[in-house]
């Protein structure tokens, strides 16, 4: 409950126009919950369900600010094609939750490349890529340099 209150307060205070939540762990969201996340503003929401106990992405945009022309999703992302209402600028917003498990990292990176390479509009990517780029970021010696190399 405290997390939801924090999100609602932050959304109001910062006047957020888009919100992405990762690791939601939820299969569904009530309209009341979604309305509270965005401080009562009119948001368009889309989410993916978690796989087992992990994952789940929730992405929302302020409908007073943006028009959405399409929604795309796959295992590791949600992608909105957006147009700003005030200047008709078109762009793409992608919320990402990358694979934490070593055996799924390659599939995640392939999916990310495929999702972005076919786009001609500017793209804003955000989220948790679950890729450690430097051994100093780890608290143990278990570092595989393959993933940051491929990611870069």
PDB file of C-alpha atoms in Angstrom:
ATOM      1  CA  UNK A   1       0.000   0.000   0.000  1.00  0.00           C
ATOM      2  CA  UNK A   2       2.849   2.391   0.799  1.00  0.00           C
ATOM      3  CA  UNK A   3       4.354   1.780  -2.666  1.00  0.00           C
ATOM      4  CA  UNK A   4       1.081   2.718  -4.351  1.00  0.00           C
ATOM      5  CA  UNK A   5       0.733   5.851  -2.251  1.00  0.00           C
ATOM      6  CA  UNK A   6       4.323   6.838  -3.075  1.00  0.00           C
ATOM      7  CA  UNK A   7       3.676   6.341  -6.799  1.00  0.00           C
ATOM      8  CA  UNK A   8       0.471   8.361  -6.696  1.00  0.00           C
ATOM      9  CA  UNK A   9       2.109  11.193  -4.730  1.00  0.00           C
ATOM     10  CA  UNK A  10       5.158  11.225  -7.028  1.00  0.00           C
ATOM     11  CA  UNK A  11       2.970  11.220 -10.130  1.00  0.00           C
ATOM     12  CA  UNK A  12       1.054  14.253  -8.860  1.00  0.00           C
ATOM     13  CA  UNK A  13       4.089  16.154  -7.577  1.00  0.00           C
ATOM     14  CA  UNK A  14       6.240  15.568 -10.652  1.00  0.00           C
ATOM     15  CA  UNK A  15       3.354  15.772 -13.143  1.00  0.00           C
ATOM     16  CA  UNK A  16       4.447  12.544 -14.818  1.00  0.00           C
ATOM     17  CA  UNK A  17       3.243  11.972 -18.367  1.00  0.00           C
ATOM     18  CA  UNK A  18       4.329   8.349 -18.571  1.00  0.00           C
ATOM     19  CA  UNK A  19       4.938   5.660 -15.977  1.00  0.00           C
ATOM     20  CA  UNK A  20       6.631   2.276 -16.283  1.00  0.00           C
ATOM     21  CA  UNK A  21       6.634  -0.250 -13.463  1.00  0.00           C
ATOM     22  CA  UNK A  22       8.696  -3.414 -13.614  1.00  0.00           C
ATOM     23  CA  UNK A  23       8.484  -6.648 -11.682  1.00  0.00           C
ATOM     24  CA  UNK A  24       4.846  -5.971 -10.941  1.00  0.00           C
ATOM     25  CA  UNK A  25       4.190  -9.620 -10.157  1.00  0.00           C
ATOM     26  CA  UNK A  26       0.517  -9.012 -10.950  1.00  0.00           C
ATOM     27  CA  UNK A  27      -1.710 -10.686 -13.516  1.00  0.00           C
ATOM     28  CA  UNK A  28      -4.266  -7.895 -13.542  1.00  0.00           C
ATOM     29  CA  UNK A  29      -4.849  -4.342 -12.312  1.00  0.00           C
ATOM     30  CA  UNK A  30      -8.114  -2.784 -11.213  1.00  0.00           C
ATOM     31  CA  UNK A  31      -9.242   0.505 -12.734  1.00  0.00           C
ATOM     32  CA  UNK A  32      -9.072   2.071  -9.270  1.00  0.00           C
ATOM     33  CA  UNK A  33      -5.430   0.986  -8.854  1.00  0.00           C
ATOM     34  CA  UNK A  34      -4.465   2.300 -12.267  1.00  0.00           C
ATOM     35  CA  UNK A  35      -6.231   5.608 -11.612  1.00  0.00           C
ATOM     36  CA  UNK A  36      -4.376   5.988  -8.313  1.00  0.00           C
ATOM     37  CA  UNK A  37      -0.974   5.255  -9.900  1.00  0.00           C
ATOM     38  CA  UNK A  38      -1.260   8.301 -12.148  1.00  0.00           C
ATOM     39  CA  UNK A  39      -2.661  10.668  -9.574  1.00  0.00           C
ATOM     40  CA  UNK A  40      -6.162  10.525 -11.041  1.00  0.00           C
ATOM     41  CA  UNK A  41      -5.156  11.657 -14.542  1.00  0.00           C
ATOM     42  CA  UNK A  42      -6.467   9.935 -17.662  1.00  0.00           C
ATOM     43  CA  UNK A  43      -3.795   7.419 -18.600  1.00  0.00           C
ATOM     44  CA  UNK A  44      -3.793   4.657 -21.175  1.00  0.00           C
ATOM     45  CA  UNK A  45      -2.347   1.483 -19.611  1.00  0.00           C
ATOM     46  CA  UNK A  46      -0.961  -1.765 -20.951  1.00  0.00           C
ATOM     47  CA  UNK A  47       0.708  -4.571 -19.018  1.00  0.00           C
ATOM     48  CA  UNK A  48       2.304  -7.967 -19.374  1.00  0.00           C
ATOM     49  CA  UNK A  49       1.735 -10.717 -16.890  1.00  0.00           C
ATOM     50  CA  UNK A  50       4.612 -12.112 -14.847  1.00  0.00           C
ATOM     51  CA  UNK A  51       6.199 -15.416 -15.782  1.00  0.00           C
ATOM     52  CA  UNK A  52       6.049 -17.457 -12.630  1.00  0.00           C
ATOM     53  CA  UNK A  53       7.019 -15.325  -9.653  1.00  0.00           C
ATOM     54  CA  UNK A  54       9.032 -12.739 -11.562  1.00  0.00           C
ATOM     55  CA  UNK A  55       8.417 -10.182 -14.235  1.00  0.00           C
ATOM     56  CA  UNK A  56       5.426  -8.210 -15.270  1.00  0.00           C
ATOM     57  CA  UNK A  57       5.600  -4.774 -16.897  1.00  0.00           C
ATOM     58  CA  UNK A  58       3.066  -1.972 -16.570  1.00  0.00           C
ATOM     59  CA  UNK A  59       3.332   1.004 -18.936  1.00  0.00           C
ATOM     60  CA  UNK A  60       1.033   4.004 -19.021  1.00  0.00           C
ATOM     61  CA  UNK A  61       0.870   7.359 -20.814  1.00  0.00           C
ATOM     62  CA  UNK A  62      -1.089  10.526 -20.150  1.00  0.00           C
ATOM     63  CA  UNK A  63      -3.847  10.713 -22.761  1.00  0.00           C
ATOM     64  CA  UNK A  64      -4.108  14.482 -22.374  1.00  0.00           C
ATOM     65  CA  UNK A  65      -0.515  14.793 -23.646  1.00  0.00           C
ATOM     66  CA  UNK A  66      -0.075  11.869 -26.067  1.00  0.00           C
ATOM     67  CA  UNK A  67      -1.927   9.940 -28.727  1.00  0.00           C
ATOM     68  CA  UNK A  68      -0.974   6.312 -29.064  1.00  0.00           C
ATOM     69  CA  UNK A  69      -1.026   4.718 -32.492  1.00  0.00           C
ATOM     70  CA  UNK A  70       0.038   1.184 -31.589  1.00  0.00           C
ATOM     71  CA  UNK A  71       1.104  -1.114 -28.794  1.00  0.00           C
ATOM     72  CA  UNK A  72       3.550  -3.958 -29.208  1.00  0.00           C
ATOM     73  CA  UNK A  73       4.748  -6.407 -26.585  1.00  0.00           C
ATOM     74  CA  UNK A  74       6.886  -9.470 -26.300  1.00  0.00           C
ATOM     75  CA  UNK A  75       8.401 -11.425 -23.442  1.00  0.00           C
ATOM     76  CA  UNK A  76      10.729  -8.662 -22.283  1.00  0.00           C
ATOM     77  CA  UNK A  77       9.135  -5.353 -23.322  1.00  0.00           C
ATOM     78  CA  UNK A  78       6.101  -3.203 -23.986  1.00  0.00           C
ATOM     79  CA  UNK A  79       6.403  -0.663 -26.806  1.00  0.00           C
ATOM     80  CA  UNK A  80       4.130   2.329 -27.498  1.00  0.00           C
ATOM     81  CA  UNK A  81       4.180   4.328 -30.735  1.00  0.00           C
ATOM     82  CA  UNK A  82       3.308   7.824 -29.534  1.00  0.00           C
ATOM     83  CA  UNK A  83       2.497  11.246 -30.965  1.00  0.00           C
ATOM     84  CA  UNK A  84       2.735  14.398 -28.848  1.00  0.00           C
ATOM     85  CA  UNK A  85      -0.554  16.271 -29.038  1.00  0.00           C
ATOM     86  CA  UNK A  86       0.999  19.735 -28.840  1.00  0.00           C
ATOM     87  CA  UNK A  87       3.484  19.436 -31.747  1.00  0.00           C
ATOM     88  CA  UNK A  88       2.666  16.104 -33.527  1.00  0.00           C
ATOM     89  CA  UNK A  89       6.186  14.781 -32.800  1.00  0.00           C
ATOM     90  CA  UNK A  90       6.195  11.001 -33.130  1.00  0.00           C
ATOM     91  CA  UNK A  91       8.395   8.686 -31.102  1.00  0.00           C
ATOM     92  CA  UNK A  92       8.546   5.297 -29.434  1.00  0.00           C
ATOM     93  CA  UNK A  93       8.504   4.513 -25.713  1.00  0.00           C
ATOM     94  CA  UNK A  94       9.756   1.088 -24.617  1.00  0.00           C
ATOM     95  CA  UNK A  95       9.625  -0.342 -21.097  1.00  0.00           C
ATOM     96  CA  UNK A  96      12.026  -3.253 -20.644  1.00  0.00           C
ATOM     97  CA  UNK A  97      12.458  -5.946 -18.076  1.00  0.00           C
ATOM     98  CA  UNK A  98      15.419  -8.054 -19.181  1.00  0.00           C
ATOM     99  CA  UNK A  99      16.030 -11.647 -18.262  1.00  0.00           C
ATOM    100  CA  UNK A 100      17.747 -12.098 -14.920  1.00  0.00           C
ATOM    101  CA  UNK A 101      18.489 -15.770 -15.612  1.00  0.00           C
ATOM    102  CA  UNK A 102      21.633 -16.492 -17.615  1.00  0.00           C
ATOM    103  CA  UNK A 103      19.869 -18.982 -19.890  1.00  0.00           C
ATOM    104  CA  UNK A 104      17.398 -16.314 -21.162  1.00  0.00           C
ATOM    105  CA  UNK A 105      19.799 -13.391 -21.680  1.00  0.00           C
ATOM    106  CA  UNK A 106      20.561 -14.213 -25.307  1.00  0.00           C
ATOM    107  CA  UNK A 107      16.846 -14.443 -26.150  1.00  0.00           C
ATOM    108  CA  UNK A 108      16.315 -11.098 -24.410  1.00  0.00           C
ATOM    109  CA  UNK A 109      19.061  -9.368 -26.406  1.00  0.00           C
ATOM    110  CA  UNK A 110      17.817 -10.824 -29.705  1.00  0.00           C
ATOM    111  CA  UNK A 111      14.288  -9.662 -28.862  1.00  0.00           C
ATOM    112  CA  UNK A 112      15.539  -6.178 -27.997  1.00  0.00           C
ATOM    113  CA  UNK A 113      17.462  -5.861 -31.267  1.00  0.00           C
ATOM    114  CA  UNK A 114      14.468  -7.068 -33.271  1.00  0.00           C
ATOM    115  CA  UNK A 115      12.119  -4.666 -31.479  1.00  0.00           C
ATOM    116  CA  UNK A 116      14.301  -1.637 -32.130  1.00  0.00           C
ATOM    117  CA  UNK A 117      16.026  -2.305 -35.456  1.00  0.00           C
ATOM    118  CA  UNK A 118      12.867  -2.065 -37.548  1.00  0.00           C
ATOM    119  CA  UNK A 119      11.930   1.370 -36.187  1.00  0.00           C
ATOM    120  CA  UNK A 120      12.664   4.671 -37.929  1.00  0.00           C
ATOM    121  CA  UNK A 121      11.325   6.959 -35.193  1.00  0.00           C
ATOM    122  CA  UNK A 122      13.331   8.113 -32.153  1.00  0.00           C
ATOM    123  CA  UNK A 123      13.192   5.551 -29.349  1.00  0.00           C
ATOM    124  CA  UNK A 124      13.294   6.035 -25.581  1.00  0.00           C
ATOM    125  CA  UNK A 125      14.244   2.782 -23.832  1.00  0.00           C
ATOM    126  CA  UNK A 126      14.022   2.402 -20.099  1.00  0.00           C
ATOM    127  CA  UNK A 127      13.814  -0.284 -17.513  1.00  0.00           C
ATOM    128  CA  UNK A 128      15.893  -3.018 -15.967  1.00  0.00           C
ATOM    129  CA  UNK A 129      18.126  -4.681 -18.519  1.00  0.00           C
ATOM    130  CA  UNK A 130      19.541  -7.093 -15.902  1.00  0.00           C
ATOM    131  CA  UNK A 131      22.975  -6.905 -17.476  1.00  0.00           C
ATOM    132  CA  UNK A 132      25.968  -6.071 -15.340  1.00  0.00           C
ATOM    133  CA  UNK A 133      28.348  -4.046 -17.490  1.00  0.00           C
ATOM    134  CA  UNK A 134      31.363  -4.064 -15.175  1.00  0.00           C
ATOM    135  CA  UNK A 135      32.673  -6.575 -12.608  1.00  0.00           C
ATOM    136  CA  UNK A 136      32.870  -3.777 -10.021  1.00  0.00           C
ATOM    137  CA  UNK A 137      29.053  -3.651 -10.052  1.00  0.00           C
ATOM    138  CA  UNK A 138      28.882  -7.172  -8.613  1.00  0.00           C
ATOM    139  CA  UNK A 139      29.228  -8.270  -5.023  1.00  0.00           C
ATOM    140  CA  UNK A 140      30.777 -11.596  -6.062  1.00  0.00           C
ATOM    141  CA  UNK A 141      33.145 -12.951  -8.728  1.00  0.00           C
ATOM    142  CA  UNK A 142      30.370 -14.388 -10.896  1.00  0.00           C
ATOM    143  CA  UNK A 143      30.717 -12.084 -13.928  1.00  0.00           C
ATOM    144  CA  UNK A 144      30.210 -13.125 -17.546  1.00  0.00           C
ATOM    145  CA  UNK A 145      31.717 -10.559 -19.926  1.00  0.00           C
ATOM    146  CA  UNK A 146      29.748 -11.996 -22.859  1.00  0.00           C
ATOM    147  CA  UNK A 147      26.519 -10.156 -21.945  1.00  0.00           C
ATOM    148  CA  UNK A 148      27.841  -6.607 -21.581  1.00  0.00           C
ATOM    149  CA  UNK A 149      29.894  -7.117 -24.759  1.00  0.00           C
ATOM    150  CA  UNK A 150      26.773  -8.137 -26.714  1.00  0.00           C
ATOM    151  CA  UNK A 151      24.660  -5.459 -25.059  1.00  0.00           C
ATOM    152  CA  UNK A 152      27.148  -2.706 -25.958  1.00  0.00           C
TER     153      UNK A 152
END
